[in-house]
Coordinates of C-alpha atoms in Angstrom, one line a residue:
M1 CA -0.6 0.1 0.2
L2 CA 3.1 2.7 0.7
V3 CA 4.1 1.5 -2.8
L4 CA 0.9 2.9 -3.7
R5 CA 0.6 5.2 -2.8
L6 CA 4.4 6.7 -2.9
A7 CA 3.3 5.8 -6.9
R8 CA 0.5 7.8 -7.3
G9 CA 2.2 10.8 -5.7
S10 CA 5.9 10.5 -7.8
H11 CA 6.6 12.9 -10.4
P12 CA 6.7 12.1 -14.1
L13 CA 9.5 11.9 -14.4
V14 CA 9.7 9.2 -12.1
L15 CA 6.8 7.5 -13.3
I16 CA 8.2 7.6 -17.4
R17 CA 10.6 6.1 -16.0
R18 CA 9.2 2.9 -14.2
L19 CA 7.2 2.8 -16.7
L20 CA 10.6 2.5 -19.2
V21 CA 11.5 -0.7 -17.0
A22 CA 7.8 -2.0 -17.0
A23 CA 8.3 -2.4 -20.9
A24 CA 12.0 -3.5 -20.8
S25 CA 10.1 -6.5 -19.2
A26 CA 8.2 -6.4 -20.3
G27 CA 10.4 -7.1 -24.2
V28 CA 12.5 -9.5 -22.6
G29 CA 9.2 -11.6 -21.1
F30 CA 8.6 -11.7 -24.5
L31 CA 12.0 -12.8 -25.7
L32 CA 12.1 -16.1 -22.3
L33 CA 8.5 -16.4 -23.7
S34 CA 10.2 -16.6 -27.8
A35 CA 12.5 -19.6 -26.8
L36 CA 10.4 -20.9 -25.0
G37 CA 8.0 -22.0 -27.7
Y38 CA 10.5 -22.9 -30.1
A39 CA 12.3 -25.5 -27.8
A40 CA 8.0 -26.8 -27.0
A41 CA 8.4 -26.9 -31.2
H42 CA 11.1 -28.0 -31.6
P43 CA 11.8 -30.5 -28.6
A44 CA 16.0 -32.3 -30.3
S45 CA 17.2 -28.7 -31.2
A46 CA 20.0 -28.2 -29.2
G47 CA 19.3 -24.4 -30.9
S48 CA 17.4 -24.1 -28.1
V49 CA 19.0 -23.3 -25.4
L50 CA 21.0 -21.3 -26.5
R51 CA 18.8 -19.3 -28.3
L52 CA 17.8 -19.4 -23.8
L53 CA 20.6 -18.2 -23.4
W54 CA 20.9 -15.3 -25.5
C55 CA 17.9 -13.4 -23.6
F56 CA 20.1 -13.7 -21.3
V57 CA 22.3 -10.0 -22.4
P58 CA 19.4 -8.2 -22.5
L59 CA 17.8 -9.6 -19.2
A60 CA 20.7 -8.4 -17.7
A61 CA 21.1 -5.0 -19.9
T62 CA 16.9 -4.7 -18.2
V63 CA 18.3 -5.2 -14.5
Q64 CA 21.2 -3.5 -14.3
F65 CA 18.2 -0.5 -15.7
A66 CA 16.4 -1.3 -12.5
V67 CA 19.0 -0.5 -10.2
A68 CA 19.6 2.6 -11.8
V69 CA 15.8 3.1 -12.0
A70 CA 15.9 3.2 -8.2
R71 CA 19.0 4.7 -7.3
T72 CA 17.4 8.4 -8.3
D73 CA 14.2 7.2 -7.3
P74 CA 13.0 9.7 -4.6
S75 CA 11.3 7.8 -2.2
T76 CA 14.0 5.7 -1.5
R77 CA 16.1 8.3 -1.3
P78 CA 17.2 8.4 2.5
R79 CA 15.8 12.0 4.5
P80 CA 16.8 13.4 8.0
G81 CA 13.8 12.0 9.8
L82 CA 13.0 9.3 8.5
S83 CA 14.9 7.5 10.1
S84 CA 12.2 7.6 13.2
L85 CA 9.6 7.1 11.3
G86 CA 10.2 3.2 10.8
L87 CA 12.5 4.0 7.3
G88 CA 15.9 3.5 7.4
P89 CA 18.1 2.4 5.2
I90 CA 17.1 -1.9 5.3
R91 CA 12.9 -0.6 5.2
L92 CA 14.2 1.7 2.4
S93 CA 16.1 -0.8 0.6
A94 CA 12.7 -3.6 1.2
L95 CA 10.9 0.1 -0.5
A96 CA 12.8 -0.3 -2.9
A97 CA 12.9 -3.7 -3.8
V98 CA 9.2 -4.1 -3.7
S99 CA 8.5 -1.1 -6.1
T100 CA 10.9 -2.7 -8.2
A101 CA 8.7 -5.8 -8.4
V102 CA 5.5 -4.0 -9.0
S103 CA 7.1 -2.2 -13.0
T104 CA 9.3 -5.5 -13.4
L105 CA 5.5 -7.3 -12.9
L106 CA 3.6 -5.9 -14.6
G107 CA 6.3 -5.9 -17.6
S108 CA 5.8 -10.1 -17.2
A109 CA 2.0 -9.6 -17.3
V110 CA 1.9 -7.5 -20.3
A111 CA 4.2 -9.9 -22.0
L112 CA 2.2 -13.1 -21.0
L113 CA -0.9 -11.5 -23.2
F114 CA 0.7 -10.2 -25.7
F115 CA 2.3 -13.6 -26.0
L116 CA -0.3 -15.3 -26.2
H117 CA -1.9 -12.5 -28.3
L118 CA -0.1 -13.1 -30.8
R119 CA 1.0 -17.0 -31.1
G120 CA -3.5 -17.7 -31.3
D121 CA -4.1 -18.4 -27.3
L122 CA -6.3 -15.4 -27.1
T123 CA -8.3 -13.7 -29.3
G124 CA -10.9 -11.3 -29.6
M125 CA -8.2 -8.7 -30.4
P126 CA -6.6 -7.2 -34.1
F127 CA -3.6 -10.2 -34.9
D128 CA -5.0 -12.9 -33.3
G129 CA -2.6 -15.3 -34.5
G130 CA 0.0 -13.2 -36.2
A131 CA 3.5 -14.8 -35.4
A132 CA 1.5 -18.1 -34.7
E133 CA 4.1 -20.7 -36.9
F134 CA 7.5 -17.7 -35.3
L135 CA 5.7 -18.6 -31.8
G136 CA 5.4 -21.8 -31.9
A137 CA 1.6 -22.1 -31.8
G138 CA -0.6 -25.9 -31.9
T139 CA 2.2 -27.3 -29.2
E140 CA 1.6 -27.0 -25.0
L141 CA 3.0 -24.3 -23.5
P142 CA 4.9 -26.3 -20.3
L143 CA 3.2 -23.4 -17.9
A144 CA 5.7 -23.9 -15.1
A145 CA 8.4 -23.5 -17.1
A146 CA 6.2 -20.0 -18.3
L147 CA 6.4 -18.4 -15.1
V148 CA 9.4 -19.3 -13.9
L149 CA 10.4 -17.8 -16.9
L150 CA 8.0 -14.8 -16.3
A151 CA 10.0 -14.2 -12.8
L152 CA 13.1 -14.3 -13.6
V153 CA 13.7 -9.9 -14.7
P154 CA 11.2 -9.1 -11.2
V155 CA 13.6 -12.0 -8.7
A156 CA 16.5 -10.6 -10.5
A157 CA 15.9 -6.7 -10.8
S158 CA 13.8 -6.3 -6.9
T159 CA 17.6 -8.5 -5.5
A160 CA 20.0 -6.1 -7.1
S161 CA 17.3 -3.3 -6.2
A162 CA 17.8 -3.6 -2.7
L163 CA 21.5 -5.0 -2.7
A164 CA 22.7 -1.1 -4.4
L165 CA 20.6 0.6 -2.1
R166 CA 21.7 -1.3 1.1
S167 CA 25.1 0.0 -0.1
R168 CA 24.8 3.3 -1.1
P169 CA 26.0 5.8 0.7
D170 CA 24.2 9.5 1.3
P171 CA 23.6 11.3 -1.0
A172 CA 23.4 14.1 1.4
R173 CA 26.7 14.0 1.8
D174 CA 28.9 15.2 -1.3
T175 CA 32.4 15.5 -0.8
F176 CA 33.2 17.3 -3.3
G177 CA 34.7 20.8 -2.9
S178 CA 34.5 19.6 1.1
E179 CA 37.1 21.2 3.2
D180 CA 37.6 18.2 5.2
L181 CA 39.8 15.9 2.2
P182 CA 41.9 18.1 0.5
E183 CA 42.9 15.3 -1.7
P184 CA 40.5 14.0 -4.6
A185 CA 39.7 10.7 -3.8
P186 CA 41.7 8.1 -5.7
A187 CA 41.7 6.4 -8.8
P188 CA 40.1 3.4 -9.5
A189 CA 41.8 0.2 -10.0
G190 CA 39.6 -2.3 -12.7
L191 CA 41.8 -0.7 -15.2
P192 CA 44.0 -3.0 -15.3
W193 CA 42.1 -6.7 -15.1
G194 CA 39.5 -3.9 -17.5
V195 CA 41.9 -4.3 -19.9
A196 CA 43.3 -8.4 -19.0
L197 CA 39.5 -8.3 -20.2
T198 CA 39.5 -6.9 -23.1
A199 CA 42.0 -8.5 -25.1
A200 CA 40.6 -12.7 -23.4
G201 CA 37.7 -11.2 -25.4
L202 CA 38.9 -10.3 -28.4
A203 CA 41.4 -13.3 -28.8
V204 CA 38.2 -15.4 -27.9
E205 CA 36.4 -13.3 -31.2
A206 CA 40.2 -14.3 -33.0
I207 CA 39.6 -18.0 -32.3
A208 CA 36.3 -17.8 -33.1
S209 CA 36.6 -17.0 -36.1
R210 CA 38.9 -20.2 -37.6
G211 CA 36.5 -22.7 -35.3
T212 CA 34.0 -25.1 -36.9
A213 CA 30.7 -24.5 -37.9
G214 CA 28.9 -27.4 -36.1
N215 CA 28.9 -25.0 -32.2
A216 CA 26.9 -23.2 -33.7
F217 CA 24.8 -19.6 -30.9
P218 CA 21.8 -19.0 -33.8
L219 CA 20.3 -15.8 -33.5
P220 CA 16.4 -15.5 -32.1
G221 CA 14.4 -14.5 -35.8
R222 CA 17.2 -16.0 -37.9
F223 CA 18.1 -19.5 -38.7
D224 CA 21.8 -17.8 -39.7
S225 CA 24.3 -18.8 -36.7
T226 CA 27.2 -17.5 -34.6
P227 CA 30.2 -19.3 -33.4
V228 CA 29.1 -20.6 -29.6
A229 CA 32.6 -18.8 -28.6
V230 CA 31.2 -14.9 -29.6
L231 CA 29.6 -14.4 -27.5
I232 CA 31.1 -15.7 -24.8
G233 CA 33.7 -13.0 -26.7
W234 CA 31.3 -10.4 -26.3
T235 CA 30.7 -11.1 -23.3
L236 CA 34.5 -10.7 -21.9
T237 CA 34.3 -7.9 -24.3
A238 CA 31.6 -6.1 -22.2
V239 CA 33.1 -6.9 -18.5
G240 CA 36.3 -5.3 -19.2
L241 CA 34.9 -1.7 -20.6
A242 CA 32.7 -2.2 -17.6
M243 CA 35.9 -2.5 -15.3
A244 CA 38.4 -0.2 -16.7
G245 CA 35.1 2.6 -17.7
P246 CA 35.0 4.2 -14.0
S247 CA 39.3 4.5 -14.6
L248 CA 38.6 5.8 -18.0
T249 CA 36.9 9.2 -16.7
Y250 CA 38.4 9.0 -13.7
L251 CA 41.8 9.5 -16.5
C252 CA 39.6 11.9 -18.6
G253 CA 39.2 13.8 -15.1
R254 CA 42.8 14.0 -15.1
A255 CA 43.6 15.5 -18.1
L256 CA 41.2 17.9 -18.1
Q257 CA 43.3 19.7 -15.7
A258 CA 46.4 19.2 -17.2
V259 CA 48.9 21.7 -19.1
R260 CA 47.7 25.2 -17.1
P261 CA 44.3 25.0 -16.5
G262 CA 41.7 27.2 -16.0
A263 CA 38.5 27.7 -14.1
V264 CA 36.2 26.3 -16.5
R265 CA 38.5 23.3 -17.0
L266 CA 39.6 22.6 -13.2
L267 CA 36.1 22.2 -13.0
A268 CA 35.2 19.6 -15.2
G269 CA 37.5 17.6 -14.0
R270 CA 37.4 16.9 -10.8
V271 CA 33.8 16.9 -11.0
L272 CA 34.4 13.7 -13.9
M273 CA 36.9 12.7 -10.8
D274 CA 34.9 12.6 -8.0
E275 CA 32.1 10.7 -10.3
A276 CA 34.2 8.3 -12.5
R277 CA 33.1 5.4 -10.7
R278 CA 29.4 6.0 -11.0
I279 CA 29.0 7.0 -14.9
G280 CA 31.8 5.6 -16.0
R281 CA 30.5 1.5 -15.5
P282 CA 28.1 2.1 -17.6
L283 CA 29.6 4.2 -20.1
G284 CA 31.4 1.3 -20.8
V285 CA 28.8 -1.0 -21.0
V286 CA 27.3 1.9 -23.7
C287 CA 30.4 1.7 -25.6
A288 CA 30.3 -2.1 -25.6
A289 CA 27.1 -2.9 -26.0
L290 CA 27.9 -0.2 -29.6
S291 CA 30.5 -2.0 -30.5
A292 CA 28.3 -4.8 -30.5
V293 CA 25.9 -2.9 -32.9
V294 CA 28.7 -1.9 -34.9
A295 CA 31.4 -5.1 -35.4
A296 CA 27.0 -7.2 -36.6
A297 CA 26.4 -4.1 -39.1
A298 CA 30.1 -5.2 -39.9
L299 CA 28.7 -9.1 -40.7
Y300 CA 25.7 -8.9 -41.4
G301 CA 25.4 -5.8 -43.4
G302 CA 24.6 -6.9 -46.7
D303 CA 22.0 -8.9 -45.8
E304 CA 18.8 -7.9 -47.8
R305 CA 17.7 -8.9 -44.2
P306 CA 20.2 -8.6 -41.5
Y307 CA 17.7 -9.4 -38.5
G308 CA 15.1 -10.8 -37.5
P309 CA 12.6 -9.7 -34.9
L310 CA 13.4 -10.3 -32.4
T311 CA 17.2 -9.6 -33.1
A312 CA 15.6 -6.8 -33.1
L313 CA 13.7 -6.3 -30.6
G314 CA 17.1 -7.9 -28.4
A315 CA 19.3 -5.7 -30.2
V316 CA 17.0 -3.0 -29.3
L317 CA 16.2 -3.8 -25.2
V318 CA 20.1 -3.6 -24.6
L319 CA 20.7 -0.5 -26.1
G320 CA 17.7 1.3 -25.4
C321 CA 18.5 -0.3 -21.2
T322 CA 22.1 1.1 -20.9
T323 CA 21.2 4.1 -23.1
A324 CA 19.4 4.4 -20.8
T325 CA 20.9 3.4 -17.7
L326 CA 23.9 6.6 -18.1
L327 CA 21.7 9.1 -19.2
T328 CA 19.4 7.3 -15.1
S329 CA 23.3 7.4 -13.5
A330 CA 23.9 11.2 -15.0
L331 CA 21.1 13.1 -13.3
E332 CA 22.1 10.9 -10.1
A333 CA 25.1 12.9 -10.4
K334 CA 23.5 15.9 -10.6
H335 CA 21.9 15.2 -8.2
A336 CA 24.2 14.0 -6.0
R337 CA 26.4 17.6 -6.6
A338 CA 23.3 20.2 -6.8
H339 CA 24.3 21.3 -3.1
T340 CA 27.3 22.1 -4.6
A341 CA 26.6 23.2 -7.3
Q342 CA 23.9 26.0 -5.4
A343 CA 27.2 26.4 -3.7
L344 CA 29.3 27.9 -6.8
L345 CA 27.0 30.1 -7.2
R346 CA 25.9 31.9 -4.5
M347 CA 29.7 32.8 -3.7
G348 CA 29.1 34.8 -6.8
A349 CA 30.7 32.0 -9.7
P350 CA 28.1 32.8 -13.4
A351 CA 26.2 30.5 -14.2
A352 CA 27.6 30.5 -17.9
V353 CA 30.6 28.9 -16.1
L354 CA 28.5 25.6 -15.4
R355 CA 26.9 25.1 -18.1
R356 CA 30.6 24.7 -20.0
A357 CA 32.5 22.8 -17.5
T358 CA 28.8 19.9 -18.2
L359 CA 29.6 20.2 -21.6
L360 CA 34.4 20.5 -21.5
R361 CA 32.6 16.4 -19.7
A362 CA 31.1 15.7 -22.1
G363 CA 33.1 16.0 -25.2
A364 CA 35.9 14.8 -23.2
L365 CA 34.2 11.8 -22.6
L366 CA 33.3 11.7 -25.5
A367 CA 36.4 12.1 -27.5
L368 CA 38.0 9.2 -26.0
F369 CA 34.8 6.6 -25.3
A370 CA 34.0 7.0 -29.9
P371 CA 36.8 6.1 -30.8
L372 CA 37.8 3.7 -28.2
T373 CA 34.1 1.8 -29.3
W374 CA 34.7 2.0 -32.9
V375 CA 38.4 -0.1 -32.5
I376 CA 37.0 -1.8 -30.2
A377 CA 34.1 -3.0 -32.7
Q378 CA 36.7 -3.4 -35.1
L379 CA 39.2 -5.9 -33.0
A380 CA 35.8 -7.4 -32.8
A381 CA 34.9 -7.6 -36.7
L382 CA 38.3 -7.8 -38.6
P383 CA 39.4 -11.8 -37.8
L384 CA 34.7 -12.6 -38.8
A385 CA 34.1 -11.2 -41.7

């Protein structure tokens, strides 16, 4: 009941973010049910399990987005006086988990209804059975398996949200510009491991290009295949870029402050260094997703119909969720330093200085991560072409 009251009184942007989480959950649920329908129609096919494994990529992106939305939800933000009302960190994390579960369960229910409608099991609406053959109609759908698959996103997202908010520091305590910290926060330490995992992922993809076609990984919606090792390589590359993202963001901040910086460069660089851990990992994930899309376009760009409908849905989910996670993390960082920006304005700093610092931060990140994305994509596609 408390979750429903908070949702009713939430800001429209908060409701939009929750609806986006529900939409992403619906998309992942539809992919999972499609893989189940294919498995029911082709019980002897080894590609059924591999199609199901493919769905865990958009599932992970959706869970990451749900956690980012839960972190920026005003109703779960620690504030003075809430502990005396019984809403301490544990209760707030439980509240975030319940709120996330409600949004994702709504998406899973929509996915089930849409899947049954396109499969032809539900009638009375337009496009009844519009994808009956494609979704394995005519075979009985295991109810228990369908419910388990639909519960994956709500369980994973709510659990991850609760754990993330339970270990979250108080956002009202902004270390930027504080007098009790004579030096900036230490640099993130994940760059060596990130580079190693990225190199290992690219090496696995290169080795996969020399293998046989027996061990195949079918893309949903198409009947051609990609070696399983390619998925493993892309996964290693994505994890490596996510680990290296905070360190690269920190180095961008250091570079902005090099060689006799002015006030704008000092401000932009210090903010990047302070927010490296918050926005660096989403930046690395976006870099990995975009590099995968560029590599896939290079591999299948010459085909007349390069992507099937389910492959396109999965790509849209991954790109959309990772980009939305990055924007949500940037919004969280903006809220975390809001009182610092207000203090600077009260001391007489022009508002144009803050805007120029924001543009300078965005330009520095784009100058580093855009070429990095292109290089990773070319290295990934070259041995597979």
